[in-house]
Coordinates of C-alpha atoms and ligand atoms in Angstrom, one line a residue:
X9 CA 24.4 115.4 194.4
X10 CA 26.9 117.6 192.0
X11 CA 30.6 115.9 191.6
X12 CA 31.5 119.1 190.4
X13 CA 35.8 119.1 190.9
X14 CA 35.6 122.5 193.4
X15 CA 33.0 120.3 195.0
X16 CA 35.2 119.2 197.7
X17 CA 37.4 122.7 198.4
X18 CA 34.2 125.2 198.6
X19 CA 32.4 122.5 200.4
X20 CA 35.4 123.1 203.2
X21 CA 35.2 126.9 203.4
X22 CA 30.8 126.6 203.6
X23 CA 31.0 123.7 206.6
X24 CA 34.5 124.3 208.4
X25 CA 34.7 127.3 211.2
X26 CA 36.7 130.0 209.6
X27 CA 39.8 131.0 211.8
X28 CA 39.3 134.6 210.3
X29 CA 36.5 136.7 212.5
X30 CA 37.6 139.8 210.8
X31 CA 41.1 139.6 208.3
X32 CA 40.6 143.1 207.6
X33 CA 41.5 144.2 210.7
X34 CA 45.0 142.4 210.9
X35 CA 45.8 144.4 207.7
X36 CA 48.2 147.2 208.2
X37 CA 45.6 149.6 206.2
X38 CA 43.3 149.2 209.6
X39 CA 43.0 151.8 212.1
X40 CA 42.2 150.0 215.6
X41 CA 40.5 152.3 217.9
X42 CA 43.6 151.9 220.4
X43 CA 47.2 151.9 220.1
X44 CA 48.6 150.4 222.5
X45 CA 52.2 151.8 223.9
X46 CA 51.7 155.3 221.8
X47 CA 50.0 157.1 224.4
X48 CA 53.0 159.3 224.9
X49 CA 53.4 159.8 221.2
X50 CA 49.5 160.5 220.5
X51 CA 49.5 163.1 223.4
X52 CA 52.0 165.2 222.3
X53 CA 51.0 165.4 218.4
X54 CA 47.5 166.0 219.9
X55 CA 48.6 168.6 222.2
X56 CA 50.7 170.2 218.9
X57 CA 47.9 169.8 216.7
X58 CA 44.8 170.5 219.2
X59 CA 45.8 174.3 219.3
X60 CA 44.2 174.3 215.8
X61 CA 40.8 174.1 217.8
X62 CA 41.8 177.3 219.0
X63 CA 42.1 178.9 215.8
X64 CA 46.2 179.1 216.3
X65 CA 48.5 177.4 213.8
X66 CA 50.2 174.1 215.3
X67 CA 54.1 174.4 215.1
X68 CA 55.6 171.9 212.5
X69 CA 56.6 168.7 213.4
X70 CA 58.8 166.0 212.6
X71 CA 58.3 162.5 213.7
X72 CA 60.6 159.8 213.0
X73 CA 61.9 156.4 214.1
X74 CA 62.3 153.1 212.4
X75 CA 60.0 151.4 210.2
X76 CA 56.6 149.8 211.7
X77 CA 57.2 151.7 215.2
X78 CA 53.7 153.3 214.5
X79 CA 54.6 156.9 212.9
X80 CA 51.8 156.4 210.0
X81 CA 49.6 155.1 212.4
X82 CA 49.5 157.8 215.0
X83 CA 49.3 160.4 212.8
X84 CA 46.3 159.0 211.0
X85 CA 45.1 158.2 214.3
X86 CA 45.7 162.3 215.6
X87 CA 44.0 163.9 212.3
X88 CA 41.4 161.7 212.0
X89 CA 39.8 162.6 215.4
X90 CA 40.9 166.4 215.2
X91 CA 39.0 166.3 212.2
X92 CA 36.1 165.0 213.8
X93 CA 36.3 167.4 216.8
X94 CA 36.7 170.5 214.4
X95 CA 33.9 169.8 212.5
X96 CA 31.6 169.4 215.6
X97 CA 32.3 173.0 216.0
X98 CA 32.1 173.9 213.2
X99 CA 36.2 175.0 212.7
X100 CA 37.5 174.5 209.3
X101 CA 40.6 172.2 209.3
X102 CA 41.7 170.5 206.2
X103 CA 44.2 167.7 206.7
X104 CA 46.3 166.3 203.1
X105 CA 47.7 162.8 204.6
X106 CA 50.3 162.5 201.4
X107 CA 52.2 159.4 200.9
X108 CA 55.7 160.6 199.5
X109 CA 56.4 156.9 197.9
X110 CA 53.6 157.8 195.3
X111 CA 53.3 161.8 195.9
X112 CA 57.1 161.9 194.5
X113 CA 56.9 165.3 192.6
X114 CA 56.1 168.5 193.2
X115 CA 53.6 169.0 190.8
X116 CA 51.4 165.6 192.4
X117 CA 52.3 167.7 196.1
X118 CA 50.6 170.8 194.7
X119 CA 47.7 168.8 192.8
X120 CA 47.1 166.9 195.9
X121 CA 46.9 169.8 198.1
X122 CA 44.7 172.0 195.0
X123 CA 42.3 169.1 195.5
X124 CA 41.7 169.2 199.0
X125 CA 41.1 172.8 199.2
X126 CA 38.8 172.7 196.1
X127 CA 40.3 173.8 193.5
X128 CA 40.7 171.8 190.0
X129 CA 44.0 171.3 188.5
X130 CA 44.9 169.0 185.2
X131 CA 47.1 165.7 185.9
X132 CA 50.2 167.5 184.0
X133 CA 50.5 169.9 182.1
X134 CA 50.5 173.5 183.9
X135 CA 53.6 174.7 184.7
X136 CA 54.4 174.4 188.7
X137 CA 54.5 177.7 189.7
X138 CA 51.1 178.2 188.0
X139 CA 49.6 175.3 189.7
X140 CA 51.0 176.6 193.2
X141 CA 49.8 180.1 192.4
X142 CA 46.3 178.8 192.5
X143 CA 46.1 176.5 195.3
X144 CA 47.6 179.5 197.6
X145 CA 44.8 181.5 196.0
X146 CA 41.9 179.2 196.7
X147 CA 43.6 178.6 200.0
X148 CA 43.7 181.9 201.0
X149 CA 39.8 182.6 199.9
X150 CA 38.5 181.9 203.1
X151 CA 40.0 181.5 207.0
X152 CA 41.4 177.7 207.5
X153 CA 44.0 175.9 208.3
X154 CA 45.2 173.5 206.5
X155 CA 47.8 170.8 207.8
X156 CA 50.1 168.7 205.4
X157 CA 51.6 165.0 206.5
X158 CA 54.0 164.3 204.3
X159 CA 54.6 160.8 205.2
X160 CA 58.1 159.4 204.0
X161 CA 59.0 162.4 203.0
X162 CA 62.8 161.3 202.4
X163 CA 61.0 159.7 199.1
X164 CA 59.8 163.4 197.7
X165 CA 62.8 164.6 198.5
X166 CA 65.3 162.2 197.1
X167 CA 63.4 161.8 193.6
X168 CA 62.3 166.1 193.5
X169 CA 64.6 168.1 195.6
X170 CA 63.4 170.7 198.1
X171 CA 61.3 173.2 196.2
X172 CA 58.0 172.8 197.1
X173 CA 59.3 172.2 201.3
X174 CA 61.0 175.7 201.1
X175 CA 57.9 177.2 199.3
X176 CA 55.2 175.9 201.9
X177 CA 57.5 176.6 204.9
X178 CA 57.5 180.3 204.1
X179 CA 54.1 180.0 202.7
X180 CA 52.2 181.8 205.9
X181 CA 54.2 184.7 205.5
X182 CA 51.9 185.0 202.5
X183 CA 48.8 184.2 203.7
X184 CA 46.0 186.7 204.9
X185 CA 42.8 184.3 206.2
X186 CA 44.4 181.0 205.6
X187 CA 47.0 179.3 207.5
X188 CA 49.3 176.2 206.7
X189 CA 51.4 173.1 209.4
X190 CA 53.7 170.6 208.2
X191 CA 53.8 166.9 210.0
X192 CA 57.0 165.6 208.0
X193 CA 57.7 162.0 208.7
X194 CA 60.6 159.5 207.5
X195 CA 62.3 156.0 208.9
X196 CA 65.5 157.4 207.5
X197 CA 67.3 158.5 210.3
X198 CA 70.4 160.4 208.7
X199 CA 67.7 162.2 206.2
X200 CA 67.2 165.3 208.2
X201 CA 71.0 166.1 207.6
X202 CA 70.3 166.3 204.3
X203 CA 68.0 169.0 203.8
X204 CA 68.9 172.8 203.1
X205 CA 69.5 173.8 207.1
X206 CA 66.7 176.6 206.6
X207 CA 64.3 174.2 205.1
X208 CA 65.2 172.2 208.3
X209 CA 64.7 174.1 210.9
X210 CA 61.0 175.7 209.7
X211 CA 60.0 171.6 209.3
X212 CA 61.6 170.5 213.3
X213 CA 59.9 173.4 215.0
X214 CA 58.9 170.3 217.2
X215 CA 60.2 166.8 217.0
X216 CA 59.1 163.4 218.2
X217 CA 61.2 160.4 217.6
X218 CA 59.6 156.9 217.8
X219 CA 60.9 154.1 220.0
X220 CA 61.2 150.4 218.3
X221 CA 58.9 148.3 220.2
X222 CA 60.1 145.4 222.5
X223 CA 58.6 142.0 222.5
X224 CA 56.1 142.2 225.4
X225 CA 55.0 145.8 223.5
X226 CA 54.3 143.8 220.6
X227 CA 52.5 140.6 222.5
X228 CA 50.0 144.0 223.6
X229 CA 49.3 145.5 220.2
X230 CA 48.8 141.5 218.4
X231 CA 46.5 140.4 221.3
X232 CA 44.4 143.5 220.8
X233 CA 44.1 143.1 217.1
X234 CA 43.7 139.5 217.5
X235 CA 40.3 139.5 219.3
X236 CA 38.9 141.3 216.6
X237 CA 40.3 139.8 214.1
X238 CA 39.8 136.0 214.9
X239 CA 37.6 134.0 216.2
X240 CA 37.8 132.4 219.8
X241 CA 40.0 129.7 220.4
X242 CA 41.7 129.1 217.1
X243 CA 45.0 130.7 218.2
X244 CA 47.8 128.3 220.0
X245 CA 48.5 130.6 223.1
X246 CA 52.3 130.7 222.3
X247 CA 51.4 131.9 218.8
X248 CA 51.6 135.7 219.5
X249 CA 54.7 135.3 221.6
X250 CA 56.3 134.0 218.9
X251 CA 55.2 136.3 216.4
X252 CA 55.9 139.2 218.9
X253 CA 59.4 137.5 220.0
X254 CA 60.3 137.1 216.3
X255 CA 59.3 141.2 214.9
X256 CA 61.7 142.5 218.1
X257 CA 64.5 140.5 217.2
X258 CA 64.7 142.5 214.3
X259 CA 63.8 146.0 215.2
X260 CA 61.0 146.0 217.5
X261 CA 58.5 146.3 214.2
X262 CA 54.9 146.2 214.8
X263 CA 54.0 145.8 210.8
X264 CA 56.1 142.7 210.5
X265 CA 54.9 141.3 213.7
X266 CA 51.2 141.7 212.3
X267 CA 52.9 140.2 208.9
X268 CA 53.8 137.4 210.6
X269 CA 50.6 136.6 212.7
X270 CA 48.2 137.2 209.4
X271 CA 50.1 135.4 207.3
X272 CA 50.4 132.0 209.7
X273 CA 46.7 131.5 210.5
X274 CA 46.3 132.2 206.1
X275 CA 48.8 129.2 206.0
X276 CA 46.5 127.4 209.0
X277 CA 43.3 128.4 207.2
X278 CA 44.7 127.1 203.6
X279 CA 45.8 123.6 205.0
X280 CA 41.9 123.4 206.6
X281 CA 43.4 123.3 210.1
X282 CA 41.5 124.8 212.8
X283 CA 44.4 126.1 215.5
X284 CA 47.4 127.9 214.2
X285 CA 50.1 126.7 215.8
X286 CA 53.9 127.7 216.1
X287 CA 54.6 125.7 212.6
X288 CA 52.7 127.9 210.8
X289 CA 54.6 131.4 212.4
X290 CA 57.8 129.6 211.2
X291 CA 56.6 129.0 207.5
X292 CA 54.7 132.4 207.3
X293 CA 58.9 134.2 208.4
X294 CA 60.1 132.2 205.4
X295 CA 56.8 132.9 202.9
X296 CA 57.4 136.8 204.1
X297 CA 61.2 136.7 203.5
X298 CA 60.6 135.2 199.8
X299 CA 57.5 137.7 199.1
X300 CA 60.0 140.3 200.2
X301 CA 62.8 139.1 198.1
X302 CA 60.4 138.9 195.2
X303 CA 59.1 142.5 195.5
X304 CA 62.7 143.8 195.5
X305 CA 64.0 142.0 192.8
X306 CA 61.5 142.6 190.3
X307 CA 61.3 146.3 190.8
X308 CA 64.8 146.6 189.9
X309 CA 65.6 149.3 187.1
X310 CA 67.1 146.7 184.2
X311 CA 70.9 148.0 184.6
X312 CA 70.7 147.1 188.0
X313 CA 69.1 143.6 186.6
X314 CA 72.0 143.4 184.2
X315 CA 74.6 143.7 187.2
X316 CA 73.2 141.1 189.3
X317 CA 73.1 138.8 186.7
X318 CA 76.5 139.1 186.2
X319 CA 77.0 138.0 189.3
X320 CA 74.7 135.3 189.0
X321 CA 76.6 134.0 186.0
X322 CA 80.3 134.2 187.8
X323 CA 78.7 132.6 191.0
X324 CA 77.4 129.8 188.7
X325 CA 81.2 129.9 186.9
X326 CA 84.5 128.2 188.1
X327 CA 85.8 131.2 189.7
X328 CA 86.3 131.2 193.1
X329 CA 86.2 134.9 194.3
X330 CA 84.2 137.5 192.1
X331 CA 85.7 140.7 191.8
X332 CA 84.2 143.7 190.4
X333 CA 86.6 143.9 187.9
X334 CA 85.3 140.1 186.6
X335 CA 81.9 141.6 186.6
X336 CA 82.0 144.4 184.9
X337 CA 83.4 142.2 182.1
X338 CA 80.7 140.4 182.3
X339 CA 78.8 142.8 182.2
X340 CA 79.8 144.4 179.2
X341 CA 79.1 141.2 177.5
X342 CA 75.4 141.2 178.4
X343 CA 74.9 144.1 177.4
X344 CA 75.9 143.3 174.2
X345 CA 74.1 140.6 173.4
X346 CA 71.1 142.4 175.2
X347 CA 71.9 145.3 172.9
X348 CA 71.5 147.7 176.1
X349 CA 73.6 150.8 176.1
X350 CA 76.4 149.7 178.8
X351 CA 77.2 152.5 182.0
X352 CA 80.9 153.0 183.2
X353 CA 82.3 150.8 185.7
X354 CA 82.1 153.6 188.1
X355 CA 78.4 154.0 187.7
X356 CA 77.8 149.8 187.9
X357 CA 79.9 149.7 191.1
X358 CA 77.3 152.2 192.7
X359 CA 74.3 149.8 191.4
X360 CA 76.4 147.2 193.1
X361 CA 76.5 149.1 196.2
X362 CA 72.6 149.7 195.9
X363 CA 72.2 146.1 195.6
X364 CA 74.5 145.5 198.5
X365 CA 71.9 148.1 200.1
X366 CA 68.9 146.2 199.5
X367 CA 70.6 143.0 200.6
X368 CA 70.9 141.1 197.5
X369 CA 74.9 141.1 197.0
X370 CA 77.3 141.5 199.7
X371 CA 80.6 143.1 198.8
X372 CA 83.5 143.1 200.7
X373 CA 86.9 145.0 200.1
X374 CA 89.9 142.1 200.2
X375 CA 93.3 142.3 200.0
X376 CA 94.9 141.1 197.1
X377 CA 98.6 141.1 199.1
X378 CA 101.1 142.8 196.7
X379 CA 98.1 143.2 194.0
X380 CA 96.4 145.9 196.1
X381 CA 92.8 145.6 197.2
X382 CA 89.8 144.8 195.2
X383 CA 85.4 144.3 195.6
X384 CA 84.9 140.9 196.4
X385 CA 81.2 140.1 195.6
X386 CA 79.1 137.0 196.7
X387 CA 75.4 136.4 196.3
X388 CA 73.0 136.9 199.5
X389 CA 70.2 135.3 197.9
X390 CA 69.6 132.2 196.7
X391 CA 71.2 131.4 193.0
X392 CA 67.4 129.6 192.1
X393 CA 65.4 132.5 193.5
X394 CA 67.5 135.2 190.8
X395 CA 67.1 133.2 188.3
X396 CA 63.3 131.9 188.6
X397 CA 62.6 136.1 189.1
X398 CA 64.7 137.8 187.2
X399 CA 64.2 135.6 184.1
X400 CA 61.2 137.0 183.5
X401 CA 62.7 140.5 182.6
X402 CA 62.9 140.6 178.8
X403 CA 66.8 141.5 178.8
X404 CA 67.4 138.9 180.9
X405 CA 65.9 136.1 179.3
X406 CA 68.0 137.1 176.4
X407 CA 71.5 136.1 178.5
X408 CA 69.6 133.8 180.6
X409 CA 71.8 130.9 178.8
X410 CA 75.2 132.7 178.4
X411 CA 77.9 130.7 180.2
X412 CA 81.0 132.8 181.2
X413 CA 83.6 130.2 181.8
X414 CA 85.1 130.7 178.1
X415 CA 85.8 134.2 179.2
X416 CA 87.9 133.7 182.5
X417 CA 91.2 132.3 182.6
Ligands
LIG512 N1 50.6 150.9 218.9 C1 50.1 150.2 217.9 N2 48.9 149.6 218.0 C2 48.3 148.9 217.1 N3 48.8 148.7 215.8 C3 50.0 149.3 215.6 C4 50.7 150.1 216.6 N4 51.8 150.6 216.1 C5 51.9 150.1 214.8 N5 50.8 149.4 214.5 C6 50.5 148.7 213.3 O1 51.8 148.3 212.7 C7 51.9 148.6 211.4 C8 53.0 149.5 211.1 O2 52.8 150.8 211.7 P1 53.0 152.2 210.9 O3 52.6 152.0 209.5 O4 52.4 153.3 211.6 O5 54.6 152.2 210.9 P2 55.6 153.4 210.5 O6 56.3 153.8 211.7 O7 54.8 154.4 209.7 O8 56.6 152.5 209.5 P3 57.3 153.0 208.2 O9 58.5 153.9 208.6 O10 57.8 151.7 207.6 O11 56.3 153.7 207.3 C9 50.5 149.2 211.0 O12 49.7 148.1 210.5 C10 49.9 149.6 212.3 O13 48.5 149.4 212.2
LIG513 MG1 54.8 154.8 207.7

């Protein structure tokens, strides 16, 4: 016999029933062969895009509705079968799925879109215009249609403007053989607003706005995905309730719901228990929370950084309210000892704002009585949690010691 030191953990994961038939498929990356509570939502995007079998060009489309209400989903779900059905009759239909969170610019659009109609483009380099020039011409070499999801599309837009929307919407107008739909989708609600009215109306020929699910919705789509993804028995029947009861609370979101179920029987599985019980749906909300935390506050830009830190160093001070005015000065002192180039109050009061956005700070305006009115700011997360992250950003490590009471009286 081996006394090896793993002996005793791998030894666990060869003899001990795994809870796990299938994780993959509790991943948000799956696509289950049913969606439960979309039928309504998958018929009409079919019945849009079907009349591509018939050779005419599917209006474009809009979907939107808040996050994890299924918009990715269904559309993968929709192109991925028309696909299938146009090839069995032999009816050429490209589809470019583009996620706008990485496809930010319009030169990655029009690379993306070069690819999958075969032609070869360099990463960078050529100038747009160029680049767009030959994907209409290989486009346009033979009779197809291609159809475009821009998914999150408020991402393109906000980082790269509305070129490369206005130049495909009034791209058919161009086109001899070849023909081109749009399927735009975004969570952000107020977004449409903000796009060039004649951009807007070519992308909403059709819209379909997705409904948050409720809780017994949710109990549905976990129960399906459960029995493939675990094996019988190992789930405590009031498990998915739970998990289901927990995601509609907040806004009826299926992602977080799935969140939530994964990540309890991971926390079941890695404390060798066999059932995952309600205990572990509670600590999975509070691992989720931190992970999410964590993922904001280290992709920060550093001036936003700088500004919370300041914040973090007058919470930790003797002062009782923070104003923005006490921040900014502290601000300004961090940056020098930092060495970064400071912005103007003006422009750190908006990163304040962001952060207020994003759930870090909360500001509120107070009354000051005769004084007038001023920002008062307070931390929403925990004072350890900014400091055990964002100490491991270089600048901040650099003022990760600066005390500010010398410079408030
Ligand atoms: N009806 C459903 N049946 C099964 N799984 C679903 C259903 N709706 C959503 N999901 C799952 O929930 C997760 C979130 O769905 P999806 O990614 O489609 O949300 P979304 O509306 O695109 O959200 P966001 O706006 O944040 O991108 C995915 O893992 C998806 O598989
Ligand atoms: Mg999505």
């Amino acid at each position: 016999m081996s006394d090896h030191p793993l002996d005793a953990i791998f030894d666990r994961f060869i003899t001990s029933p795994s809870i796990f038939k299938n994780h993959e498929v509790l991943r948000s990356s799956h696509i289950p062969e049913r969606l439960p509570h979309r039928d309504d939502e998958i018929q009409f995007l079919g019945k849009m895009l079907g009349s591509a079998l018939r050779n005419n060009r599917p209006s474009n489309v809009f979907l939107y509705g808040k996050t994890g209400t299924g918009k990715t989903i269904v559309s993968k779900f929709v192109t991925k079968y028309l696909r299938t059905r146009a090839a069995s009759i032999g009816n050429s239909i490209v589809v470019s799925l583009l996620n706008c969170v990485e496809v930010d610019t319009d030169y990655r659009v029009l690379a993306r879109l070069c690819e999958v109609v075969g032609e070869s483009v360099p990463f960078t380099g050529l100038p747009t215009d160029e680049v767009f020039k030959r994907f209409k011409t290989k486009l346009d070499s033979k009779k197809q249609l291609l159809i475009v999801v821009f998914d999150e599309l408020d991402k393109l837009h906000h980082k790269s403007g509305d070129n490369v929307l206005y130049q495909l919407t009034r791209i058919n107008t161009d086109l001899k053989r070849a023909q081109v739909s749009l399927v735009c989708i975004t969570n952000d609600l107020s977004f449409k607003e903000t796009l060039d009215p004649r951009v807007r109306s070519s992308l909403s020929e059709e819209e379909l706005v997705f409904k948050p699910y409720n809780a017994t919705q949710l109990e549905d789509i976990l129960s399906d995905r459960a029995i493939e993804g675990f094996n019988e028995e190992v789930l405590n029947p009031a498990v998915i309730s739970l998990c289901a009861a927990l995601a509609a609370q907040e806004h009826g979101d299926a992602r977080r719901a799935l969140d939530l179920l994964r990540v309890a029987a991971e926390i079941a599985e890695r404390n060798s228990e066999e059932v995952v019980n309600e205990i572990h749906v509670r600590k999975a909300t509070k691992q989720i929370e931190k992970n999410t935390v964590e993922e904001v506050l280290v992709s920060l830009p550093v001036q936003s950084k700088v500004v919370l830190w300041s914040a973090y160093i007058l919470e930790k001070s003797s002062l009782k309210i923070i104003t923005t005015g006490d921040l900014y000065k502290i601000y300004l002192e961090c940056c020098k000892i930092t060495g970064l180039d400071p912005i103007t109050p003006r422009r750190a009061n908006s990163l304040l704002n962001e952060l207020a956005m994003l759930g870090v700070v909360n500001t509120k305006v107070v009354s000051l009585g005769r004084y007038g009115r001023t920002t008062k700011v307070s931390l929403s997360v925990s004072p350890r949690e900014i400091r055990n992250i964002l100490c491991d950003d270089y600048h901040i490590k650099k003022v990760s010691d600066f005390n500010a009471d010398h410079l408030l009286e």
